[in-house]
Short mmCIF file of C-alpha atoms and ligand atoms in Angstrom, two decimals:
data_model
loop_
_atom_site.label_atom_id
_atom_site.label_comp_id
_atom_site.label_asym_id
_atom_site.label_seq_id
_atom_site.Cartn_x
_atom_site.Cartn_y
_atom_site.Cartn_z
CA MET A 23 142.09 129.66 -102.45
CA ASP A 24 139.56 128.32 -104.01
CA ARG A 25 139.68 123.89 -104.52
CA LEU A 26 141.32 123.45 -107.86
CA THR A 27 138.61 122.17 -110.35
CA ALA A 28 140.17 119.83 -113.58
CA LEU A 29 138.63 120.83 -116.23
CA PRO A 30 138.58 118.89 -119.42
CA GLN A 31 141.08 119.70 -122.11
CA THR A 32 139.64 118.74 -124.94
CA TYR A 33 137.32 119.64 -127.08
CA LYS A 34 133.20 118.76 -127.51
CA LEU A 35 131.45 120.12 -130.61
CA VAL A 36 133.53 120.39 -133.06
CA ARG A 37 135.28 116.55 -132.66
CA ARG A 38 133.88 113.84 -135.42
CA GLU A 39 131.85 111.43 -132.77
CA ALA A 40 129.39 114.78 -131.44
CA ARG A 41 127.45 114.33 -135.33
CA SER A 42 125.76 111.93 -136.83
CA GLY A 43 127.68 113.11 -140.50
CA ARG A 44 129.67 116.52 -141.48
CA THR A 45 128.64 120.01 -141.38
CA VAL A 46 127.89 121.45 -144.11
CA VAL A 47 127.48 124.81 -144.76
CA THR A 48 125.54 126.28 -147.39
CA LEU A 49 126.14 130.36 -148.52
CA SER A 50 123.21 132.12 -149.44
CA ASN A 51 124.20 132.02 -153.10
CA GLY A 52 123.89 128.38 -153.43
CA ALA A 53 127.79 127.50 -152.68
CA THR A 54 128.31 124.60 -150.10
CA PHE A 55 131.37 123.60 -147.71
CA GLY A 56 131.91 119.96 -146.74
CA ASP A 57 129.49 118.47 -149.34
CA GLU A 58 130.77 116.48 -152.86
CA SER A 59 131.31 119.54 -154.45
CA ILE A 60 134.57 121.38 -154.49
CA ALA A 61 133.39 124.19 -153.35
CA ILE A 62 135.83 127.61 -154.87
CA CYS A 63 137.40 131.09 -153.43
CA ALA A 64 139.26 132.91 -155.71
CA GLY A 65 140.51 136.74 -155.45
CA PRO A 66 142.88 139.31 -154.96
CA CYS A 67 144.83 139.68 -152.16
CA SER A 68 143.46 142.97 -151.53
CA VAL A 69 140.48 144.77 -152.76
CA GLU A 70 142.24 147.47 -154.59
CA SER A 71 139.06 149.13 -157.21
CA ARG A 72 136.07 148.73 -158.03
CA GLU A 73 137.48 147.40 -161.67
CA GLN A 74 140.09 145.23 -160.27
CA ILE A 75 136.88 143.10 -158.20
CA GLU A 76 134.74 142.89 -160.63
CA ALA A 77 137.33 142.16 -163.41
CA THR A 78 138.63 139.49 -161.13
CA ALA A 79 135.45 138.38 -160.23
CA GLN A 80 133.82 138.16 -163.65
CA ALA A 81 137.05 136.08 -164.47
CA VAL A 82 136.59 133.50 -161.58
CA SER A 83 133.18 133.24 -161.41
CA LYS A 84 133.18 132.06 -165.58
CA CYS A 85 135.20 129.07 -163.82
CA GLY A 86 133.37 127.71 -161.40
CA ALA A 87 134.27 130.34 -158.45
CA THR A 88 131.25 130.67 -156.42
CA VAL A 89 133.09 132.86 -153.26
CA LEU A 90 134.35 136.11 -154.38
CA ARG A 91 138.13 136.81 -151.98
CA GLY A 92 139.52 140.26 -151.22
CA GLY A 93 140.73 141.81 -148.34
CA ALA A 94 139.29 144.93 -146.85
CA PHE A 95 141.32 144.59 -143.91
CA LYS A 96 144.46 143.79 -143.92
CA PRO A 97 147.13 141.90 -142.32
CA ARG A 98 150.80 143.38 -142.54
CA THR A 99 153.78 142.57 -141.30
CA SER A 100 155.28 146.01 -141.95
CA PRO A 101 153.02 148.94 -140.26
CA TYR A 102 154.49 150.26 -143.81
CA ALA A 103 152.50 147.95 -146.17
CA PHE A 104 149.51 148.44 -148.10
CA GLN A 105 146.95 148.52 -145.43
CA GLY A 106 143.60 147.44 -147.30
CA LEU A 107 140.69 149.81 -148.50
CA GLY A 108 138.51 149.53 -145.17
CA GLY A 109 134.77 149.91 -145.89
CA ASP A 110 135.34 151.03 -149.43
CA GLY A 111 137.03 148.25 -150.00
CA LEU A 112 133.79 145.98 -148.69
CA LYS A 113 131.66 147.77 -150.41
CA MET A 114 133.55 147.04 -153.98
CA LEU A 115 133.50 143.48 -152.85
CA ARG A 116 130.19 143.11 -151.81
CA ASP A 117 128.88 145.04 -155.18
CA ALA A 118 131.20 142.88 -157.91
CA ALA A 119 130.30 139.53 -156.16
CA ASP A 120 126.52 140.35 -156.20
CA ARG A 121 127.18 141.38 -159.85
CA PHE A 122 128.18 138.01 -160.73
CA GLY A 123 126.13 135.52 -158.10
CA MET A 124 129.03 135.03 -155.77
CA ALA A 125 129.01 135.46 -151.83
CA ALA A 126 132.26 137.32 -150.72
CA VAL A 127 134.48 136.46 -148.05
CA THR A 128 137.13 139.24 -146.33
CA GLU A 129 139.18 139.13 -143.34
CA VAL A 130 137.98 140.92 -140.05
CA LEU A 131 140.67 142.02 -138.18
CA ASP A 132 139.59 143.63 -134.93
CA PRO A 133 136.44 142.94 -132.57
CA ARG A 134 135.26 146.44 -133.24
CA ASP A 135 134.78 145.74 -137.05
CA VAL A 136 132.90 142.69 -136.67
CA ALA A 137 129.18 143.94 -137.26
CA LEU A 138 130.49 146.27 -140.41
CA VAL A 139 132.11 143.28 -141.82
CA ALA A 140 129.37 140.57 -141.67
CA GLN A 141 126.49 143.67 -142.57
CA HIS A 142 129.10 143.22 -146.32
CA ALA A 143 130.35 139.75 -146.60
CA ASP A 144 128.69 136.23 -146.79
CA VAL A 145 131.84 134.93 -144.44
CA LEU A 146 134.01 136.31 -142.21
CA GLN A 147 137.65 135.19 -142.31
CA ILE A 148 139.51 134.93 -139.55
CA GLY A 149 142.89 135.12 -140.62
CA ALA A 150 146.27 133.25 -139.25
CA ARG A 151 147.46 135.80 -137.24
CA ASN A 152 144.31 135.66 -134.91
CA MET A 153 143.27 132.20 -134.74
CA GLN A 154 144.27 132.34 -131.11
CA ASN A 155 142.83 136.19 -130.47
CA PHE A 156 139.74 135.02 -128.48
CA SER A 157 137.96 137.97 -127.77
CA LEU A 158 137.83 137.68 -131.64
CA LEU A 159 137.04 133.73 -132.02
CA ARG A 160 133.61 135.32 -129.73
CA GLU A 161 132.76 138.67 -131.45
CA THR A 162 132.80 136.29 -134.39
CA GLY A 163 131.03 133.61 -133.23
CA ASP A 164 128.19 135.42 -132.09
CA ALA A 165 127.36 137.23 -135.47
CA GLY A 166 125.26 133.93 -136.49
CA LYS A 167 128.13 134.75 -140.13
CA PRO A 168 129.93 131.78 -142.02
CA VAL A 169 133.94 131.59 -140.72
CA LEU A 170 136.56 130.16 -142.74
CA LEU A 171 138.85 129.81 -139.48
CA LYS A 172 142.93 130.15 -141.26
CA ARG A 173 145.15 127.28 -139.24
CA GLY A 174 147.87 129.78 -137.19
CA ALA A 175 151.54 129.34 -139.24
CA ALA A 176 152.68 127.54 -136.10
CA ALA A 177 149.10 126.36 -134.76
CA THR A 178 149.37 122.18 -133.56
CA ILE A 179 145.83 120.64 -135.21
CA ASP A 180 144.69 120.58 -131.46
CA GLU A 181 144.90 124.29 -130.80
CA TRP A 182 142.86 124.87 -134.24
CA LEU A 183 140.03 123.03 -133.14
CA MET A 184 140.11 124.45 -129.68
CA ALA A 185 140.34 127.77 -131.94
CA ALA A 186 137.57 126.58 -133.96
CA GLU A 187 135.10 125.07 -130.67
CA TYR A 188 135.58 129.04 -128.95
CA LEU A 189 132.45 129.44 -132.64
CA LEU A 190 130.98 126.44 -131.87
CA VAL A 191 130.68 127.37 -128.08
CA ALA A 192 129.73 131.09 -128.70
CA GLY A 193 126.38 129.67 -130.62
CA ASN A 194 127.82 129.62 -134.46
CA ASP A 195 128.24 126.03 -136.30
CA LYS A 196 129.15 127.36 -139.52
CA VAL A 197 132.70 127.11 -139.39
CA ILE A 198 135.19 126.53 -142.18
CA LEU A 199 138.94 125.41 -141.60
CA CYS A 200 141.58 126.57 -143.56
CA GLU A 201 145.19 124.94 -144.26
CA ARG A 202 146.86 128.42 -145.28
CA GLY A 203 151.14 126.59 -144.20
CA ILE A 204 153.39 126.52 -141.68
CA ARG A 205 156.00 127.67 -140.83
CA SER A 206 159.44 125.10 -141.64
CA PHE A 207 163.33 125.77 -141.24
CA ASP A 208 163.70 126.25 -144.94
CA PRO A 209 162.58 129.24 -146.54
CA ALA A 210 162.13 128.03 -150.16
CA THR A 211 158.42 128.33 -149.67
CA ARG A 212 156.36 131.20 -147.42
CA ASN A 213 155.31 127.82 -146.01
CA LEU A 214 155.28 124.84 -145.67
CA LEU A 215 151.82 123.81 -147.23
CA ASP A 216 150.63 120.77 -144.44
CA ILE A 217 147.97 118.66 -147.23
CA ALA A 218 148.72 115.55 -144.28
CA ALA A 219 146.07 118.17 -142.48
CA VAL A 220 143.11 117.32 -144.32
CA PRO A 221 143.08 113.46 -143.99
CA LEU A 222 143.27 113.71 -140.51
CA LEU A 223 140.74 116.43 -140.22
CA ARG A 224 138.66 114.16 -141.74
CA SER A 225 138.90 111.31 -139.19
CA ARG A 226 139.15 114.41 -135.65
CA THR A 227 136.42 116.67 -136.86
CA HIS A 228 132.58 117.09 -138.68
CA LEU A 229 133.43 120.05 -139.83
CA PRO A 230 134.85 121.89 -143.44
CA VAL A 231 138.14 121.53 -144.23
CA ILE A 232 139.47 123.75 -147.00
CA ILE A 233 143.02 124.71 -148.12
CA ASP A 234 144.60 127.98 -149.31
CA PRO A 235 147.97 126.79 -151.71
CA SER A 236 148.94 130.90 -152.07
CA HIS A 237 149.67 131.80 -148.87
CA GLY A 238 150.74 127.74 -148.42
CA THR A 239 153.19 128.29 -150.64
CA GLY A 240 153.70 131.85 -151.96
CA ILE A 241 155.31 131.14 -155.16
CA ALA A 242 152.52 130.95 -157.61
CA ARG A 243 153.95 128.36 -160.01
CA LEU A 244 153.05 125.80 -157.21
CA VAL A 245 149.73 127.24 -156.22
CA GLY A 246 148.32 124.58 -159.30
CA PRO A 247 150.06 121.48 -158.06
CA MET A 248 149.25 122.06 -154.37
CA ALA A 249 145.81 122.90 -155.29
CA LEU A 250 145.16 119.63 -156.58
CA ALA A 251 147.23 117.87 -153.90
CA GLY A 252 144.31 118.75 -151.35
CA VAL A 253 141.62 117.92 -153.44
CA ALA A 254 143.34 114.74 -154.14
CA ALA A 255 143.60 114.18 -150.73
CA GLY A 256 140.03 115.97 -149.52
CA ALA A 257 139.44 118.82 -149.73
CA ASP A 258 136.47 120.50 -149.29
CA GLY A 259 137.39 123.70 -150.85
CA LEU A 260 140.43 125.92 -152.39
CA LEU A 261 141.21 129.74 -151.04
CA VAL A 262 143.27 130.62 -154.04
CA GLU A 263 144.43 134.19 -154.96
CA VAL A 264 144.12 135.85 -158.20
CA HIS A 265 144.82 139.06 -160.31
CA PRO A 266 144.52 140.61 -162.98
CA ASP A 267 147.84 141.46 -162.99
CA PRO A 268 150.38 140.26 -160.51
CA PRO A 269 153.59 141.95 -160.95
CA SER A 270 151.24 145.48 -160.29
CA ALA A 271 149.34 143.41 -157.49
CA ALA A 272 149.18 145.47 -153.68
CA SER A 273 150.10 142.54 -151.58
CA ASP A 274 151.10 139.44 -153.40
CA GLY A 275 151.56 139.38 -156.33
CA PRO A 276 154.54 136.75 -156.51
CA GLN A 277 151.60 133.90 -154.95
CA SER A 278 149.26 135.36 -157.25
CA LEU A 279 147.58 133.59 -160.10
CA THR A 280 146.43 135.62 -163.90
CA PHE A 281 143.26 134.98 -165.64
CA GLU A 282 144.49 132.41 -167.05
CA GLU A 283 146.20 130.49 -165.46
CA PHE A 284 143.48 130.16 -162.70
CA GLU A 285 141.35 129.16 -165.60
CA SER A 286 143.76 125.91 -166.49
CA LEU A 287 144.10 125.11 -163.01
CA MET A 288 140.38 124.82 -163.16
CA LYS A 289 139.82 122.19 -165.22
CA GLN A 290 142.45 120.33 -163.42
CA VAL A 291 140.67 119.98 -160.68
CA GLU A 292 137.44 119.10 -161.83
CA VAL A 293 140.00 116.28 -163.43
CA VAL A 294 140.77 115.62 -160.38
CA ALA A 295 137.34 116.10 -158.46
CA GLN A 296 135.92 113.55 -160.46
CA ALA A 297 138.74 110.97 -160.11
CA ILE A 298 137.88 110.86 -156.59
CA GLY A 299 133.74 110.97 -156.98
CA ARG A 300 133.50 114.71 -156.57
CA GLY A 301 133.15 117.83 -158.81
CA ILE A 302 133.02 121.96 -158.48
CA PRO A 303 129.82 123.95 -159.08
CA ALA A 304 129.05 124.32 -163.37
CA ARG A 305 131.35 127.52 -165.13
CA GLU A 306 128.90 130.23 -166.37
CA ARG A 307 126.63 130.33 -164.10
CA PRO A 308 124.23 132.98 -165.21
CA PRO A 309 124.49 135.56 -162.99
CA MET A 310 121.87 136.16 -160.02
CA THR A 311 121.14 140.18 -160.42
CA THR A 312 119.95 141.10 -163.90
CA LYS A 313 121.91 144.71 -164.02
CA ALA A 314 124.47 144.99 -167.05
CA VAL A 315 127.78 143.67 -166.60
C1 PEP B 26 145.10 135.97 -146.76
O1 PEP B 26 144.54 135.14 -147.03
O2 PEP B 26 144.82 137.26 -147.77
C2 PEP B 26 145.35 136.25 -145.41
C3 PEP B 26 146.35 137.80 -144.65
O3 PEP B 26 146.19 135.33 -144.99
P1 PEP B 26 147.17 134.76 -143.64
O4 PEP B 26 145.56 134.75 -142.63
O5 PEP B 26 146.55 132.84 -143.99
O6 PEP B 26 147.96 134.61 -143.95
MN1 MN B 27 147.55 137.42 -148.89
#
């Protein structure tokens, strides 16, 4: 048997000391993660129809969201639940994002879909259930597109940073970490949003960190307070589920905000951001395309 070699177990590329400054991930529409502005990603859990995603893009972009979210390939706990619209959903998301000058983020579930998703999305989301799917991490790292890496529901900070390390080792340093809550003993909320992870990660890594208060709580009325807490704690952005009619949503309705709720949250986010010397992108951004709305 070969002599066992002691391999370094620690992460090298994602650690804070690996860079002199912080990593800023910039998307093609100008959205930035990791500078003084707070990046707002918003949209439905799942893309359900052209009308649904376009109405949502219009509503959230006018409040300062620059990244449209929407799942086309959905990781559902039950195989009988809505699985997403797949390739059609990707096209709807892309068109809606373009129409309102937004970037698009969507989840990739399977290494075989990476090329297809990368064709339509500006940011590839690796979901909580896949944080340690190492073949998906390698394939996604190779795709060259920015990656939103969610924390696994039972992942430690070290495991999460090691997962990010896989992406950097593959040559992709455009990685955004997303705290989305961890599983706790208490079913009172869907997950336990670990806000302390934000300042902790800021000392451990140069990568930007955002907060997902929607999956982090599972309860729409808790989303606003936790979003504000995340920004106050130093998050570089937010990922918020918004739906035109949450009770009829195909997935995650109970944690989705209405357009009105999102609009009032964004006003509060702006105040908190300013209080700590940051800001959110200006509201009523002009659309980047000339297509009629
Ligand atoms: C989602 O963003 O819709 C999602 C499924 O998130 P998570 O992987 O955090 O559960
Ligand atoms: Mn969801």
